[in-house]
Amino acid sequence: MEVDKGKGEAEETRKVAEADRDTVTLKSSDGKLFEVSKEAAARLSTVLAGMIAGGSIDDNGTDLKQIGSEALENVVDYCNKHANSIPSAALISSSISFNTAPFKEPEEWERKFVDRLSHDALFDLVEAANFLGMERLLDVTCHKISEMMKGKSPDQIREVFNIKNDYTKEELEEIRQELAWAFYDD
Amino acid sequence: MAGEGYSLPDDLLVLILLLLPTSLRRRFRLVCKRWRDIVNERTPELQITTKILAFISQHGGSRALLFDTKSGGRRRLSWKYPCSHQRSNVALVGTSFSTITVTNPITGETQALPPAPRSPEWEQMRAPGKYAFGYHPTTGRYKVVHIPCGRRQVVNALQVFTLGVDTSWRAVPVDTTPDGGATYNRLCDAISVDGWTYWLDAFSARVMALDLDGESVSWSWGMMRLYQHKVDDLTGGGGGGRRSSAAKGRELLMNEDESNGVLTTFAYVETLEPIQASSSLSS
């Protein structure tokens, strides 16, 4: 009987949550449902904020036809982690008057978050972040992709991005001529 | 998407490319025509060129000069700067005993850094090493790089200090085997250009390069000649037997009324990106 009572309580809690609408339900292109904190979604995504404010959120799952379930799961995961993360103590405390970076470095947990993703997942996530207007997630994912690109030759880049080399030999040579300042040889 | 490659929309590709150092972004034009067009049309530093920025310290009005190396050293810009401080030499990073200061050569404003890294070996060698000052264009970070010289000019690690971020020096290991590690040619200054700090290896024709963003050291063979053409002459450094051409570079910079002054030159990269180096250095 004790067990049943506990279950009843849980259901009640869920009902209260729905009534208060603390969360929104998002539906991926392949029909999977994900719940995310309304506060985090509105804070992190300009598109979701607009939908929440405009009342176009569907309680049965707001359709996000451009986003697959894997990418949406990562988006929701990011929102939840972001809501729980404690902002790192200000690194910049000195009085030095030289300017600091315009781009805010990813935090440790954000690095870990994108580091564990496969190439496919990362590229899908960057597009999802772009679609949903999630500026911070876009920064973090773009930063990760740019990190991946460093130290790679054009050949390796083509491999990673699966791009076909559509240059003629002469055209390549012409560009190489302009690259005298890049200290690479290939 | 898997298997079809990643056809990121142009806007996203631009965002990502803009996070790369200029030199790397320009190099990636080699990937394909679409990337070339995006880099050419959507990222604004096609006009990147290297120039000489020279400071001439004199009594009664010091001067800064900017030269266009493309047009054979023609003067592009020349201005006097009202620096009240007396100095015999312009050095962005100055050392005196164990204190290190970064100086804005125009205003004379200085910023003290924490005590320099020390090692009994360097002290015994009386070789405090060289300091270089670098700016990374996409992160906007200023870094001071210390290249220590141990026995036989071996460099095992660099010390790096990021202005406004670090509170102490950080060691960056130099792992550049297989050729017995890196060394430092003391006759030639280290120099920072476009997000990289370069120095010459003492015993081989290698140019060593520290990426000021990722802080990893790499090196390149066969670039010695290019380095000397592009950098050595500009800095007045002399990597073995290059003294005469370095002197020639100096003559190019100074005319008669300036020849009493003390000259310091820097390679200076100009891009159309909104680099904040000049504004914050002079603020």
PDB file of C-alpha atoms in Angstrom, chain A residues 91-103 105 119-120 123-124 126-127 130 138-139 141-147 149-155 157-158 160-168 171-173 175-176 178-186, chain B residues 1-9 12-13 15-17 19-21 23-24 26-36 50 102 109 111 133 135 138-142 161 163-165 193 196 198 207 211 213 220-221 223 226-227 230-231 276 280-281 283:
ATOM      1  CA  LEU A  91      38.279  34.832 -14.202  1.00  0.00           C
ATOM      2  CA  ILE A  92      39.006  38.397 -15.002  1.00  0.00           C
ATOM      3  CA  SER A  93      39.638  40.154 -11.769  1.00  0.00           C
ATOM      4  CA  SER A  94      42.840  42.018 -12.406  1.00  0.00           C
ATOM      5  CA  SER A  95      42.986  45.700 -13.132  1.00  0.00           C
ATOM      6  CA  ILE A  96      44.926  45.286 -16.350  1.00  0.00           C
ATOM      7  CA  SER A  97      43.526  47.700 -18.877  1.00  0.00           C
ATOM      8  CA  PHE A  98      44.240  45.724 -22.024  1.00  0.00           C
ATOM      9  CA  ASN A  99      41.079  44.373 -23.529  1.00  0.00           C
ATOM     10  CA  THR A 100      39.759  40.917 -22.913  1.00  0.00           C
ATOM     11  CA  ALA A 101      38.251  38.454 -25.333  1.00  0.00           C
ATOM     12  CA  PRO A 102      35.096  39.444 -27.202  1.00  0.00           C
ATOM     13  CA  PHE A 103      34.240  35.770 -27.434  1.00  0.00           C
ATOM     14  CA  GLU A 105      35.257  30.917 -23.733  1.00  0.00           C
ATOM     15  CA  HIS A 119      30.810  14.563 -35.768  1.00  0.00           C
ATOM     16  CA  ASP A 120      27.270  13.856 -36.974  1.00  0.00           C
ATOM     17  CA  PHE A 123      26.973  19.210 -36.939  1.00  0.00           C
ATOM     18  CA  ASP A 124      23.280  18.469 -36.350  1.00  0.00           C
ATOM     19  CA  VAL A 126      25.010  23.430 -34.556  1.00  0.00           C
ATOM     20  CA  GLU A 127      22.155  23.594 -37.055  1.00  0.00           C
ATOM     21  CA  ASN A 130      21.010  28.092 -35.249  1.00  0.00           C
ATOM     22  CA  LEU A 138      25.789  28.218 -31.213  1.00  0.00           C
ATOM     23  CA  ASP A 139      28.959  29.832 -29.856  1.00  0.00           C
ATOM     24  CA  THR A 141      29.314  24.331 -30.967  1.00  0.00           C
ATOM     25  CA  CYS A 142      30.957  26.622 -33.532  1.00  0.00           C
ATOM     26  CA  HIS A 143      33.926  26.960 -31.211  1.00  0.00           C
ATOM     27  CA  LYS A 144      34.210  23.183 -30.999  1.00  0.00           C
ATOM     28  CA  ILE A 145      34.088  22.793 -34.789  1.00  0.00           C
ATOM     29  CA  SER A 146      36.715  25.491 -35.246  1.00  0.00           C
ATOM     30  CA  GLU A 147      38.920  23.696 -32.708  1.00  0.00           C
ATOM     31  CA  MET A 149      39.642  22.314 -37.852  1.00  0.00           C
ATOM     32  CA  LYS A 150      42.884  23.648 -36.397  1.00  0.00           C
ATOM     33  CA  GLY A 151      45.992  21.757 -37.354  1.00  0.00           C
ATOM     34  CA  LYS A 152      44.257  20.054 -40.266  1.00  0.00           C
ATOM     35  CA  SER A 153      45.360  20.240 -43.868  1.00  0.00           C
ATOM     36  CA  PRO A 154      42.851  21.138 -46.587  1.00  0.00           C
ATOM     37  CA  ASP A 155      42.832  17.432 -47.488  1.00  0.00           C
ATOM     38  CA  ILE A 157      39.215  19.144 -43.863  1.00  0.00           C
ATOM     39  CA  ARG A 158      37.674  17.729 -47.043  1.00  0.00           C
ATOM     40  CA  VAL A 160      35.969  15.570 -42.174  1.00  0.00           C
ATOM     41  CA  PHE A 161      33.385  17.654 -44.011  1.00  0.00           C
ATOM     42  CA  ASN A 162      33.085  15.159 -46.854  1.00  0.00           C
ATOM     43  CA  ILE A 163      33.738  17.824 -49.462  1.00  0.00           C
ATOM     44  CA  LYS A 164      34.854  17.130 -52.999  1.00  0.00           C
ATOM     45  CA  ASN A 165      37.876  19.020 -54.266  1.00  0.00           C
ATOM     46  CA  ASP A 166      36.500  20.905 -57.271  1.00  0.00           C
ATOM     47  CA  TYR A 167      39.681  22.798 -58.131  1.00  0.00           C
ATOM     48  CA  THR A 168      42.005  22.367 -61.048  1.00  0.00           C
ATOM     49  CA  GLU A 171      43.536  27.132 -59.517  1.00  0.00           C
ATOM     50  CA  LEU A 172      45.054  25.556 -56.408  1.00  0.00           C
ATOM     51  CA  GLU A 173      48.470  26.880 -57.324  1.00  0.00           C
ATOM     52  CA  ILE A 175      45.714  30.345 -54.153  1.00  0.00           C
ATOM     53  CA  ARG A 176      48.902  28.843 -52.759  1.00  0.00           C
ATOM     54  CA  GLU A 178      48.812  34.121 -52.028  1.00  0.00           C
ATOM     55  CA  LEU A 179      49.476  32.133 -48.906  1.00  0.00           C
ATOM     56  CA  ALA A 180      53.127  32.969 -48.453  1.00  0.00           C
ATOM     57  CA  TRP A 181      52.453  34.095 -44.917  1.00  0.00           C
ATOM     58  CA  ALA A 182      50.870  30.922 -43.747  1.00  0.00           C
ATOM     59  CA  PHE A 183      53.678  28.874 -42.279  1.00  0.00           C
ATOM     60  CA  TYR A 184      52.579  25.545 -43.594  1.00  0.00           C
ATOM     61  CA  ASP A 185      53.838  23.359 -46.340  1.00  0.00           C
ATOM     62  CA  ASP A 186      51.594  21.020 -48.216  1.00  0.00           C
TER      63      ASP A 186
ATOM     64  CA  MET B   1      22.790  13.681 -42.937  1.00  0.00           C
ATOM     65  CA  ALA B   2      25.369  10.988 -42.247  1.00  0.00           C
ATOM     66  CA  GLY B   3      27.168   9.864 -45.336  1.00  0.00           C
ATOM     67  CA  GLU B   4      26.275  12.926 -47.351  1.00  0.00           C
ATOM     68  CA  GLY B   5      28.844  15.166 -45.766  1.00  0.00           C
ATOM     69  CA  TYR B   6      28.065  18.245 -43.819  1.00  0.00           C
ATOM     70  CA  SER B   7      26.554  20.938 -45.935  1.00  0.00           C
ATOM     71  CA  LEU B   8      26.320  23.598 -43.292  1.00  0.00           C
ATOM     72  CA  PRO B   9      24.434  26.688 -44.408  1.00  0.00           C
ATOM     73  CA  LEU B  12      27.047  28.918 -40.062  1.00  0.00           C
ATOM     74  CA  LEU B  13      30.177  28.242 -42.054  1.00  0.00           C
ATOM     75  CA  LEU B  15      30.547  31.928 -38.055  1.00  0.00           C
ATOM     76  CA  ILE B  16      32.901  28.980 -37.735  1.00  0.00           C
ATOM     77  CA  LEU B  17      35.508  30.314 -40.158  1.00  0.00           C
ATOM     78  CA  LEU B  19      36.734  31.797 -35.166  1.00  0.00           C
ATOM     79  CA  LEU B  20      39.893  30.632 -36.933  1.00  0.00           C
ATOM     80  CA  PRO B  21      43.123  32.583 -37.098  1.00  0.00           C
ATOM     81  CA  SER B  23      46.110  32.680 -41.799  1.00  0.00           C
ATOM     82  CA  LEU B  24      44.289  29.392 -41.323  1.00  0.00           C
ATOM     83  CA  ARG B  26      42.766  31.995 -45.776  1.00  0.00           C
ATOM     84  CA  ARG B  27      44.451  28.645 -46.185  1.00  0.00           C
ATOM     85  CA  PHE B  28      41.141  26.830 -46.086  1.00  0.00           C
ATOM     86  CA  ARG B  29      40.236  28.512 -49.345  1.00  0.00           C
ATOM     87  CA  LEU B  30      42.117  25.519 -50.741  1.00  0.00           C
ATOM     88  CA  VAL B  31      39.316  23.183 -49.623  1.00  0.00           C
ATOM     89  CA  CYS B  32      36.818  23.888 -52.398  1.00  0.00           C
ATOM     90  CA  LYS B  33      35.352  26.695 -54.483  1.00  0.00           C
ATOM     91  CA  ARG B  34      32.412  27.253 -52.157  1.00  0.00           C
ATOM     92  CA  TRP B  35      34.728  27.748 -49.192  1.00  0.00           C
ATOM     93  CA  ARG B  36      36.975  30.012 -51.240  1.00  0.00           C
ATOM     94  CA  THR B  50      52.531  42.703 -43.447  1.00  0.00           C
ATOM     95  CA  VAL B 102      54.555  45.583 -20.592  1.00  0.00           C
ATOM     96  CA  GLU B 109      51.849  53.491 -19.972  1.00  0.00           C
ATOM     97  CA  GLN B 111      51.721  47.380 -16.680  1.00  0.00           C
ATOM     98  CA  PHE B 133      54.508  40.119 -27.012  1.00  0.00           C
ATOM     99  CA  TYR B 135      48.140  39.408 -29.984  1.00  0.00           C
ATOM    100  CA  THR B 138      40.146  36.287 -33.158  1.00  0.00           C
ATOM    101  CA  THR B 139      40.193  35.872 -29.394  1.00  0.00           C
ATOM    102  CA  GLY B 140      41.422  39.398 -28.764  1.00  0.00           C
ATOM    103  CA  ARG B 141      43.914  38.149 -26.215  1.00  0.00           C
ATOM    104  CA  TYR B 142      47.293  39.682 -25.493  1.00  0.00           C
ATOM    105  CA  PHE B 161      51.108  34.991 -19.516  1.00  0.00           C
ATOM    106  CA  LEU B 163      47.017  39.760 -19.959  1.00  0.00           C
ATOM    107  CA  GLY B 164      43.808  40.294 -18.076  1.00  0.00           C
ATOM    108  CA  VAL B 165      43.303  36.605 -17.444  1.00  0.00           C
ATOM    109  CA  VAL B 193      52.499  37.952 -36.302  1.00  0.00           C
ATOM    110  CA  TRP B 196      51.516  33.199 -33.872  1.00  0.00           C
ATOM    111  CA  TYR B 198      57.809  32.593 -34.257  1.00  0.00           C
ATOM    112  CA  VAL B 207      61.053  28.010 -37.820  1.00  0.00           C
ATOM    113  CA  ASP B 211      49.876  29.166 -31.762  1.00  0.00           C
ATOM    114  CA  ASP B 213      45.266  30.571 -29.206  1.00  0.00           C
ATOM    115  CA  SER B 220      58.273  23.942 -40.183  1.00  0.00           C
ATOM    116  CA  TRP B 221      61.211  22.972 -42.311  1.00  0.00           C
ATOM    117  CA  MET B 223      60.695  28.160 -44.088  1.00  0.00           C
ATOM    118  CA  LEU B 226      60.851  32.950 -45.958  1.00  0.00           C
ATOM    119  CA  TYR B 227      61.221  33.855 -42.302  1.00  0.00           C
ATOM    120  CA  LYS B 230      59.672  38.475 -44.174  1.00  0.00           C
ATOM    121  CA  VAL B 231      60.696  38.869 -40.582  1.00  0.00           C
ATOM    122  CA  GLN B 276      41.287  46.219 -31.036  1.00  0.00           C
ATOM    123  CA  SER B 280      43.290  49.355 -26.365  1.00  0.00           C
ATOM    124  CA  LEU B 281      47.025  49.704 -26.499  1.00  0.00           C
ATOM    125  CA  SER B 283      43.756  53.739 -24.296  1.00  0.00           C
TER     126      SER B 283
END
